[in-house]
Amino acid sequence: MLTQIADNIYRKVVPLPNNPLREINAYIITGEKNLLIDTGFNRPECEEALRNAFDELGIEKTDVFITHLHSDHCGLVPKFAKEESIIYSGETDGELMNFEAGNLYWKILDDMFLKFGFPKAEFGRNTDIHPGRKYVHDCKIDFTYVAEGDVLEYGGYKLKAVETPGHTPGHMCLYDEEKKILFCGDHILGTITPNITIELSADNPLQDYLDSLAKVEKLDVKMLLTAHGTPVENMYDRIKELYKHHEDRLAEAVYILGDQWKTPYEVARDMTWEIECRNWEEFPAPQKWFATGEAISHLQYLYYSGKISREERNSIYYYHK
Ligand SMILES: [Zn+2]
């Protein structure tokens, strides 16, 4: 489905087959030169959907802006960027995107998860079917890096880059101050809570995320264009809900620790998840991975705030109230 959102701005809903997210919203800004914001996975269903949108709009060439490193956002860049296209991203995620096209990135991430208690026995299953690995772009991308405050002009809009680390270490939004439009990638989502997890170069991602929410809360936004799900009517209300969600999660993590030393994996197992499984053992493998990532980000936040302790035993982190 291709929908016009505002003058020269279109939203294309790109399917993400067999993925709990179901769809991604790619945005296309038309004009003298065009800009595509986020792409979909590197798989044929996504490519076809995006090609249809380009045909419908009569577009052949486009520049591309990638909000962050996840493969549902950047997987198709090499297929849509022509030689003369400019491909923008923040430097932190740009570097990671080019790193994640190789195996070393995943090896380092695996080692990090082992350190946070993810059992080796779960690994084969997880690493093989992790969608991030399967549908990532397969070559290096020649990015043009944008930094805080840089302005991109497309379709009559002046889009200012706003760094919003948290969901990923180099997540970036685009903001038109005059039109009060914010392209927010996965920083704020309406229907789900953005996944906050450990990443290479982000040791306390929840702190980063909460700081970035506070930063965006100060902007005057009338139209919030999210990368997944239906539009968010009121950004400020949604931000309040997200604060509350993380407050509750932090309290839950402390409660689950009780008076024992536990790994993030063990805490994740006991947290409440909105997923239709009878128990942890039934969780699909990638969901265990995401859940553990969430537990890590909350425990690390508590640890760095001085509210809980952390100890390393046999190369694995344990946390205690
Ligand atoms: Zn994402």
mmCIF file of C-alpha atoms and ligand atoms in Angstrom:
data_model
loop_
_atom_site.group_PDB
_atom_site.id
_atom_site.type_symbol
_atom_site.label_atom_id
_atom_site.label_comp_id
_atom_site.label_asym_id
_atom_site.label_seq_id
_atom_site.Cartn_x
_atom_site.Cartn_y
_atom_site.Cartn_z
ATOM 1 C CA MET A 1 0.000 0.000 0.000
ATOM 2 C CA LEU A 2 1.325 3.415 -1.026
ATOM 3 C CA THR A 3 -0.165 6.359 0.868
ATOM 4 C CA GLN A 4 0.476 10.049 0.496
ATOM 5 C CA ILE A 5 1.156 11.477 3.961
ATOM 6 C CA ALA A 6 1.928 15.117 3.145
ATOM 7 C CA ASP A 7 3.112 17.150 0.146
ATOM 8 C CA ASN A 8 5.728 15.015 -1.625
ATOM 9 C CA ILE A 9 5.864 12.448 1.193
ATOM 10 C CA TYR A 10 4.637 8.892 0.634
ATOM 11 C CA ARG A 11 4.550 5.884 2.907
ATOM 12 C CA LYS A 12 5.040 2.428 1.430
ATOM 13 C CA VAL A 13 4.143 -0.475 3.694
ATOM 14 C CA VAL A 14 6.731 -3.159 2.899
ATOM 15 C CA PRO A 15 5.946 -6.702 4.107
ATOM 16 C CA LEU A 16 8.445 -8.515 6.375
ATOM 17 C CA PRO A 17 7.409 -12.144 5.787
ATOM 18 C CA ASN A 18 7.526 -14.556 8.760
ATOM 19 C CA ASN A 19 8.672 -11.792 11.062
ATOM 20 C CA PRO A 20 6.741 -10.691 14.175
ATOM 21 C CA LEU A 21 7.072 -7.069 13.040
ATOM 22 C CA ARG A 22 5.101 -8.018 9.913
ATOM 23 C CA GLU A 23 5.807 -4.763 8.025
ATOM 24 C CA ILE A 24 8.079 -1.789 7.764
ATOM 25 C CA ASN A 25 7.065 1.711 6.674
ATOM 26 C CA ALA A 26 9.454 2.978 4.023
ATOM 27 C CA TYR A 27 9.057 6.694 3.284
ATOM 28 C CA ILE A 28 9.658 8.243 -0.102
ATOM 29 C CA ILE A 29 10.086 11.994 -0.526
ATOM 30 C CA THR A 30 9.725 13.103 -4.130
ATOM 31 C CA GLY A 31 10.951 16.213 -5.891
ATOM 32 C CA GLU A 32 13.839 17.351 -8.064
ATOM 33 C CA LYS A 33 15.754 14.610 -6.320
ATOM 34 C CA ASN A 34 14.143 11.846 -4.308
ATOM 35 C CA LEU A 35 14.877 10.391 -0.915
ATOM 36 C CA LEU A 36 14.009 6.904 0.325
ATOM 37 C CA ILE A 37 14.008 6.538 4.110
ATOM 38 C CA ASP A 38 14.643 2.876 5.137
ATOM 39 C CA THR A 39 14.228 -0.095 2.829
ATOM 40 C CA GLY A 40 13.126 -3.520 4.155
ATOM 41 C CA PHE A 41 15.031 -6.811 4.360
ATOM 42 C CA ASN A 42 17.277 -8.052 1.610
ATOM 43 C CA ARG A 43 14.634 -10.463 0.325
ATOM 44 C CA PRO A 44 12.539 -10.558 -2.842
ATOM 45 C CA GLU A 45 9.168 -9.793 -1.224
ATOM 46 C CA CYS A 46 10.503 -6.505 0.131
ATOM 47 C CA GLU A 47 12.248 -5.593 -3.093
ATOM 48 C CA GLU A 48 9.111 -6.205 -5.135
ATOM 49 C CA ALA A 49 6.967 -4.040 -2.861
ATOM 50 C CA LEU A 50 9.427 -1.170 -3.011
ATOM 51 C CA ARG A 51 9.854 -1.489 -6.785
ATOM 52 C CA ASN A 52 6.068 -1.250 -7.175
ATOM 53 C CA ALA A 53 6.038 1.974 -5.177
ATOM 54 C CA PHE A 54 8.837 3.428 -7.295
ATOM 55 C CA ASP A 55 6.968 2.462 -10.481
ATOM 56 C CA GLU A 56 3.762 3.998 -9.185
ATOM 57 C CA LEU A 57 5.563 7.258 -8.423
ATOM 58 C CA GLY A 58 7.566 7.121 -11.659
ATOM 59 C CA ILE A 59 10.867 7.212 -9.787
ATOM 60 C CA GLU A 60 14.056 5.729 -11.153
ATOM 61 C CA LYS A 61 16.767 7.331 -9.076
ATOM 62 C CA THR A 62 16.809 8.023 -5.373
ATOM 63 C CA ASP A 63 19.099 8.936 -2.536
ATOM 64 C CA VAL A 64 18.672 6.842 0.602
ATOM 65 C CA PHE A 65 18.650 7.657 4.299
ATOM 66 C CA ILE A 66 19.053 4.797 6.772
ATOM 67 C CA THR A 67 17.789 5.496 10.292
ATOM 68 C CA HIS A 68 19.742 2.630 11.875
ATOM 69 C CA LEU A 69 21.673 -0.551 11.365
ATOM 70 C CA HIS A 70 18.931 -3.209 11.564
ATOM 71 C CA SER A 71 18.584 -5.254 8.416
ATOM 72 C CA ASP A 72 14.839 -4.582 8.023
ATOM 73 C CA HIS A 73 15.887 -0.943 7.520
ATOM 74 C CA CYS A 74 19.052 -1.246 5.461
ATOM 75 C CA GLY A 75 18.921 -4.691 3.814
ATOM 76 C CA LEU A 76 17.963 -3.431 0.357
ATOM 77 C CA VAL A 77 20.253 -0.427 0.066
ATOM 78 C CA PRO A 78 22.545 -1.992 -2.538
ATOM 79 C CA LYS A 79 19.517 -2.891 -4.691
ATOM 80 C CA PHE A 80 18.051 0.631 -4.759
ATOM 81 C CA ALA A 81 21.076 2.866 -4.707
ATOM 82 C CA LYS A 82 22.415 3.691 -8.130
ATOM 83 C CA GLU A 83 26.019 4.681 -8.622
ATOM 84 C CA GLU A 84 25.234 8.374 -8.296
ATOM 85 C CA SER A 85 22.937 7.940 -5.265
ATOM 86 C CA ILE A 86 23.922 9.423 -1.938
ATOM 87 C CA ILE A 87 23.391 6.980 0.912
ATOM 88 C CA TYR A 88 23.149 8.704 4.270
ATOM 89 C CA SER A 89 23.452 7.308 7.769
ATOM 90 C CA GLY A 90 24.972 8.271 11.087
ATOM 91 C CA GLU A 91 28.628 7.332 11.405
ATOM 92 C CA THR A 92 28.275 4.932 14.346
ATOM 93 C CA ASP A 93 25.617 2.778 12.711
ATOM 94 C CA GLY A 94 27.176 3.206 9.270
ATOM 95 C CA GLU A 95 30.408 1.684 10.518
ATOM 96 C CA LEU A 96 28.484 -1.127 12.238
ATOM 97 C CA MET A 97 26.413 -1.784 9.097
ATOM 98 C CA ASN A 98 29.518 -2.344 7.066
ATOM 99 C CA PHE A 99 30.925 -4.468 9.852
ATOM 100 C CA GLU A 100 27.726 -6.569 10.131
ATOM 101 C CA ALA A 101 27.945 -7.570 6.486
ATOM 102 C CA GLY A 102 30.833 -9.801 7.660
ATOM 103 C CA ASN A 103 30.941 -12.645 10.174
ATOM 104 C CA LEU A 104 33.126 -10.979 12.769
ATOM 105 C CA TYR A 105 30.313 -8.651 13.899
ATOM 106 C CA TRP A 106 28.060 -11.609 14.700
ATOM 107 C CA LYS A 107 30.883 -13.485 16.390
ATOM 108 C CA ILE A 108 31.520 -10.523 18.728
ATOM 109 C CA LEU A 109 27.784 -10.185 19.424
ATOM 110 C CA ASP A 110 27.536 -13.912 20.170
ATOM 111 C CA ASP A 111 30.439 -13.643 22.614
ATOM 112 C CA MET A 112 28.703 -10.717 24.334
ATOM 113 C CA PHE A 113 25.527 -12.752 24.756
ATOM 114 C CA LEU A 114 27.500 -15.669 26.190
ATOM 115 C CA LYS A 115 28.962 -13.256 28.720
ATOM 116 C CA PHE A 116 25.414 -12.250 29.762
ATOM 117 C CA GLY A 117 24.428 -15.864 30.385
ATOM 118 C CA PHE A 118 22.876 -16.895 27.077
ATOM 119 C CA PRO A 119 23.508 -20.672 27.050
ATOM 120 C CA LYS A 120 25.807 -22.070 24.406
ATOM 121 C CA ALA A 121 23.301 -24.857 23.796
ATOM 122 C CA GLU A 122 20.727 -22.333 22.522
ATOM 123 C CA PHE A 123 23.192 -20.825 20.116
ATOM 124 C CA GLY A 124 23.104 -22.857 16.942
ATOM 125 C CA ARG A 125 19.366 -22.400 16.734
ATOM 126 C CA ASN A 126 19.469 -18.692 17.451
ATOM 127 C CA THR A 127 22.328 -17.572 15.348
ATOM 128 C CA ASP A 128 21.123 -19.480 12.306
ATOM 129 C CA ILE A 129 17.655 -18.048 12.265
ATOM 130 C CA HIS A 130 18.285 -14.545 13.569
ATOM 131 C CA PRO A 131 16.603 -12.372 10.902
ATOM 132 C CA GLY A 132 19.309 -9.745 11.276
ATOM 133 C CA ARG A 133 21.881 -12.183 9.978
ATOM 134 C CA LYS A 134 19.821 -13.786 7.311
ATOM 135 C CA TYR A 135 18.541 -10.737 5.477
ATOM 136 C CA VAL A 136 21.335 -8.265 5.852
ATOM 137 C CA HIS A 137 22.916 -6.593 2.808
ATOM 138 C CA ASP A 138 25.792 -8.660 1.482
ATOM 139 C CA CYS A 139 28.316 -6.002 0.522
ATOM 140 C CA LYS A 140 29.904 -2.876 1.947
ATOM 141 C CA ILE A 141 28.038 0.412 1.497
ATOM 142 C CA ASP A 142 29.692 3.725 0.682
ATOM 143 C CA PHE A 143 27.869 5.929 3.205
ATOM 144 C CA THR A 144 27.784 9.683 3.427
ATOM 145 C CA TYR A 145 27.726 10.239 7.157
ATOM 146 C CA VAL A 146 25.426 12.837 8.682
ATOM 147 C CA ALA A 147 25.883 14.235 12.163
ATOM 148 C CA GLU A 148 23.665 16.090 14.633
ATOM 149 C CA GLY A 149 22.264 19.250 13.049
ATOM 150 C CA ASP A 150 23.144 18.452 9.420
ATOM 151 C CA VAL A 151 20.275 19.394 7.108
ATOM 152 C CA LEU A 152 19.116 17.393 4.079
ATOM 153 C CA GLU A 153 16.852 19.205 1.624
ATOM 154 C CA TYR A 154 14.338 17.093 -0.283
ATOM 155 C CA GLY A 155 10.849 17.781 -1.654
ATOM 156 C CA GLY A 156 10.667 21.247 -0.085
ATOM 157 C CA TYR A 157 11.569 19.938 3.373
ATOM 158 C CA LYS A 158 14.576 20.855 5.468
ATOM 159 C CA LEU A 159 15.354 17.655 7.338
ATOM 160 C CA LYS A 160 17.643 18.071 10.285
ATOM 161 C CA ALA A 161 19.552 15.059 11.590
ATOM 162 C CA VAL A 162 18.819 14.287 15.247
ATOM 163 C CA GLU A 163 21.020 11.689 16.910
ATOM 164 C CA THR A 164 18.903 9.338 19.026
ATOM 165 C CA PRO A 165 21.066 6.488 20.332
ATOM 166 C CA GLY A 166 19.334 3.746 22.312
ATOM 167 C CA HIS A 167 17.492 1.360 20.003
ATOM 168 C CA THR A 168 20.881 1.175 18.270
ATOM 169 C CA PRO A 169 24.073 3.048 19.199
ATOM 170 C CA GLY A 170 23.844 5.401 16.204
ATOM 171 C CA HIS A 171 20.100 5.641 15.590
ATOM 172 C CA MET A 172 19.202 8.845 13.744
ATOM 173 C CA CYS A 173 15.912 10.730 13.191
ATOM 174 C CA LEU A 174 15.105 13.445 10.645
ATOM 175 C CA TYR A 175 13.189 16.520 11.781
ATOM 176 C CA ASP A 176 11.572 19.333 9.817
ATOM 177 C CA GLU A 177 11.263 22.137 12.331
ATOM 178 C CA GLU A 178 8.960 24.323 10.253
ATOM 179 C CA LYS A 179 6.531 21.579 9.232
ATOM 180 C CA LYS A 180 6.890 19.857 12.626
ATOM 181 C CA ILE A 181 7.427 16.435 11.061
ATOM 182 C CA LEU A 182 9.692 13.823 12.639
ATOM 183 C CA PHE A 183 10.835 10.690 10.809
ATOM 184 C CA CYS A 184 11.684 8.658 13.877
ATOM 185 C CA GLY A 185 12.702 5.209 12.587
ATOM 186 C CA ASP A 186 12.392 2.757 15.500
ATOM 187 C CA HIS A 187 13.051 5.353 18.203
ATOM 188 C CA ILE A 188 9.322 5.600 19.004
ATOM 189 C CA LEU A 189 6.756 3.057 17.840
ATOM 190 C CA GLY A 190 3.029 3.073 18.475
ATOM 191 C CA THR A 191 2.054 -0.561 18.611
ATOM 192 C CA ILE A 192 5.152 -2.109 20.144
ATOM 193 C CA THR A 193 7.921 -0.985 22.458
ATOM 194 C CA PRO A 194 11.213 -0.525 20.610
ATOM 195 C CA ASN A 195 13.656 -3.277 21.539
ATOM 196 C CA ILE A 196 16.494 -1.957 23.677
ATOM 197 C CA THR A 197 19.400 -4.347 23.738
ATOM 198 C CA ILE A 198 23.142 -4.539 24.061
ATOM 199 C CA GLU A 199 25.116 -3.770 20.934
ATOM 200 C CA LEU A 200 28.725 -3.418 19.975
ATOM 201 C CA SER A 201 29.818 -0.020 21.339
ATOM 202 C CA ALA A 202 26.784 0.423 23.641
ATOM 203 C CA ASP A 203 27.249 -0.738 27.210
ATOM 204 C CA ASN A 204 24.274 1.062 28.796
ATOM 205 C CA PRO A 205 21.740 1.302 25.960
ATOM 206 C CA LEU A 206 18.708 1.966 28.167
ATOM 207 C CA GLN A 207 20.352 5.095 29.583
ATOM 208 C CA ASP A 208 21.088 6.228 26.008
ATOM 209 C CA TYR A 209 17.515 5.496 25.007
ATOM 210 C CA LEU A 210 15.896 7.386 27.887
ATOM 211 C CA ASP A 211 18.178 10.362 27.194
ATOM 212 C CA SER A 212 17.149 10.271 23.524
ATOM 213 C CA LEU A 213 13.458 10.146 24.451
ATOM 214 C CA ALA A 214 13.952 13.242 26.609
ATOM 215 C CA LYS A 215 15.735 14.930 23.725
ATOM 216 C CA VAL A 216 12.942 14.262 21.228
ATOM 217 C CA GLU A 217 10.305 15.248 23.774
ATOM 218 C CA LYS A 218 11.662 18.798 23.556
ATOM 219 C CA LEU A 219 10.961 19.029 19.807
ATOM 220 C CA ASP A 220 7.711 20.483 18.501
ATOM 221 C CA VAL A 221 6.225 17.527 16.593
ATOM 222 C CA LYS A 222 2.782 17.406 14.988
ATOM 223 C CA MET A 223 3.412 14.460 12.672
ATOM 224 C CA LEU A 224 5.405 11.458 13.839
ATOM 225 C CA LEU A 225 6.380 9.052 11.068
ATOM 226 C CA THR A 226 7.381 5.720 12.599
ATOM 227 C CA ALA A 227 9.106 2.845 10.811
ATOM 228 C CA HIS A 228 6.629 0.197 11.971
ATOM 229 C CA GLY A 229 2.903 0.063 12.707
ATOM 230 C CA THR A 230 0.138 2.584 12.494
ATOM 231 C CA PRO A 231 0.685 6.322 13.012
ATOM 232 C CA VAL A 232 1.162 7.659 16.527
ATOM 233 C CA GLU A 233 -1.353 10.434 17.127
ATOM 234 C CA ASN A 234 0.381 12.143 20.009
ATOM 235 C CA MET A 235 4.119 11.685 20.379
ATOM 236 C CA TYR A 236 4.229 13.158 23.883
ATOM 237 C CA ASP A 237 1.628 10.719 25.253
ATOM 238 C CA ARG A 238 3.478 7.829 23.671
ATOM 239 C CA ILE A 239 6.791 8.937 25.172
ATOM 240 C CA LYS A 240 5.145 8.962 28.619
ATOM 241 C CA GLU A 241 3.944 5.403 28.047
ATOM 242 C CA LEU A 242 7.460 4.358 27.040
ATOM 243 C CA TYR A 243 8.952 5.889 30.206
ATOM 244 C CA LYS A 244 6.355 4.015 32.257
ATOM 245 C CA HIS A 245 7.077 0.749 30.435
ATOM 246 C CA HIS A 246 10.770 0.936 31.264
ATOM 247 C CA GLU A 247 10.119 1.984 34.862
ATOM 248 C CA ASP A 248 7.900 -1.092 35.277
ATOM 249 C CA ARG A 249 10.498 -3.301 33.609
ATOM 250 C CA LEU A 250 13.248 -2.020 35.895
ATOM 251 C CA ALA A 251 11.086 -2.750 38.937
ATOM 252 C CA GLU A 252 10.293 -6.196 37.574
ATOM 253 C CA ALA A 253 13.969 -6.992 37.011
ATOM 254 C CA VAL A 254 14.794 -6.031 40.625
ATOM 255 C CA TYR A 255 11.878 -8.151 41.870
ATOM 256 C CA ILE A 256 13.006 -11.171 39.832
ATOM 257 C CA LEU A 257 16.528 -10.938 41.230
ATOM 258 C CA GLY A 258 15.055 -11.400 44.721
ATOM 259 C CA ASP A 259 18.005 -12.215 46.950
ATOM 260 C CA GLN A 260 19.861 -14.301 44.410
ATOM 261 C CA TRP A 261 22.643 -13.776 41.899
ATOM 262 C CA LYS A 262 21.208 -14.181 38.402
ATOM 263 C CA THR A 263 22.326 -13.794 34.808
ATOM 264 C CA PRO A 264 20.324 -11.641 32.362
ATOM 265 C CA TYR A 265 19.238 -14.845 30.630
ATOM 266 C CA GLU A 266 17.763 -16.129 33.895
ATOM 267 C CA VAL A 267 16.038 -12.817 34.529
ATOM 268 C CA ALA A 268 14.607 -12.776 30.981
ATOM 269 C CA ARG A 269 13.174 -16.256 31.550
ATOM 270 C CA ASP A 270 11.115 -14.980 34.500
ATOM 271 C CA MET A 271 9.975 -11.671 32.989
ATOM 272 C CA THR A 272 6.459 -11.288 31.571
ATOM 273 C CA TRP A 273 6.304 -11.302 27.789
ATOM 274 C CA GLU A 274 3.388 -10.634 25.499
ATOM 275 C CA ILE A 275 3.875 -13.749 23.473
ATOM 276 C CA GLU A 276 1.540 -16.694 23.149
ATOM 277 C CA CYS A 277 3.729 -19.387 24.618
ATOM 278 C CA ARG A 278 2.955 -21.474 27.690
ATOM 279 C CA ASN A 279 6.484 -21.215 29.012
ATOM 280 C CA TRP A 280 10.019 -20.063 28.288
ATOM 281 C CA GLU A 281 10.995 -23.383 26.693
ATOM 282 C CA GLU A 282 8.354 -22.795 24.021
ATOM 283 C CA PHE A 283 9.671 -19.354 23.068
ATOM 284 C CA PRO A 284 10.879 -19.249 19.467
ATOM 285 C CA ALA A 285 14.662 -19.068 19.509
ATOM 286 C CA PRO A 286 15.055 -15.489 18.196
ATOM 287 C CA GLN A 287 12.528 -14.265 20.799
ATOM 288 C CA LYS A 288 14.717 -15.695 23.574
ATOM 289 C CA TRP A 289 17.569 -13.726 22.076
ATOM 290 C CA PHE A 290 15.578 -10.452 21.999
ATOM 291 C CA ALA A 291 14.179 -11.065 25.495
ATOM 292 C CA THR A 292 17.667 -11.631 26.894
ATOM 293 C CA GLY A 293 18.805 -8.426 25.190
ATOM 294 C CA GLU A 294 16.002 -6.521 26.957
ATOM 295 C CA ALA A 295 16.947 -8.029 30.318
ATOM 296 C CA ILE A 296 20.604 -7.078 29.717
ATOM 297 C CA SER A 297 19.748 -3.452 28.963
ATOM 298 C CA HIS A 298 17.637 -3.114 32.121
ATOM 299 C CA LEU A 299 20.163 -4.858 34.385
ATOM 300 C CA GLN A 300 23.044 -2.826 32.984
ATOM 301 C CA TYR A 301 21.050 0.368 33.619
ATOM 302 C CA LEU A 302 20.410 -0.665 37.226
ATOM 303 C CA TYR A 303 24.062 -1.608 37.648
ATOM 304 C CA TYR A 304 25.369 1.712 36.298
ATOM 305 C CA SER A 305 22.827 3.620 38.439
ATOM 306 C CA GLY A 306 24.341 1.915 41.490
ATOM 307 C CA LYS A 307 21.086 0.137 42.333
ATOM 308 C CA ILE A 308 22.362 -3.422 41.903
ATOM 309 C CA SER A 309 25.754 -5.146 41.895
ATOM 310 C CA ARG A 310 27.430 -7.162 39.193
ATOM 311 C CA GLU A 311 30.006 -9.903 39.475
ATOM 312 C CA GLU A 312 31.872 -11.869 36.858
ATOM 313 C CA ARG A 313 32.148 -15.602 37.462
ATOM 314 C CA ASN A 314 33.654 -17.948 34.900
ATOM 315 C CA SER A 315 33.364 -15.182 32.284
ATOM 316 C CA ILE A 316 29.629 -14.720 32.889
ATOM 317 C CA TYR A 317 27.963 -11.687 34.486
ATOM 318 C CA TYR A 318 25.701 -12.199 37.499
ATOM 319 C CA TYR A 319 23.608 -9.450 39.090
ATOM 320 C CA HIS A 320 22.395 -9.026 42.670
ATOM 321 C CA LYS A 321 20.136 -6.572 44.497
HETATM 322 ZN ZN ZN B 1 15.224 -1.522 14.530
#
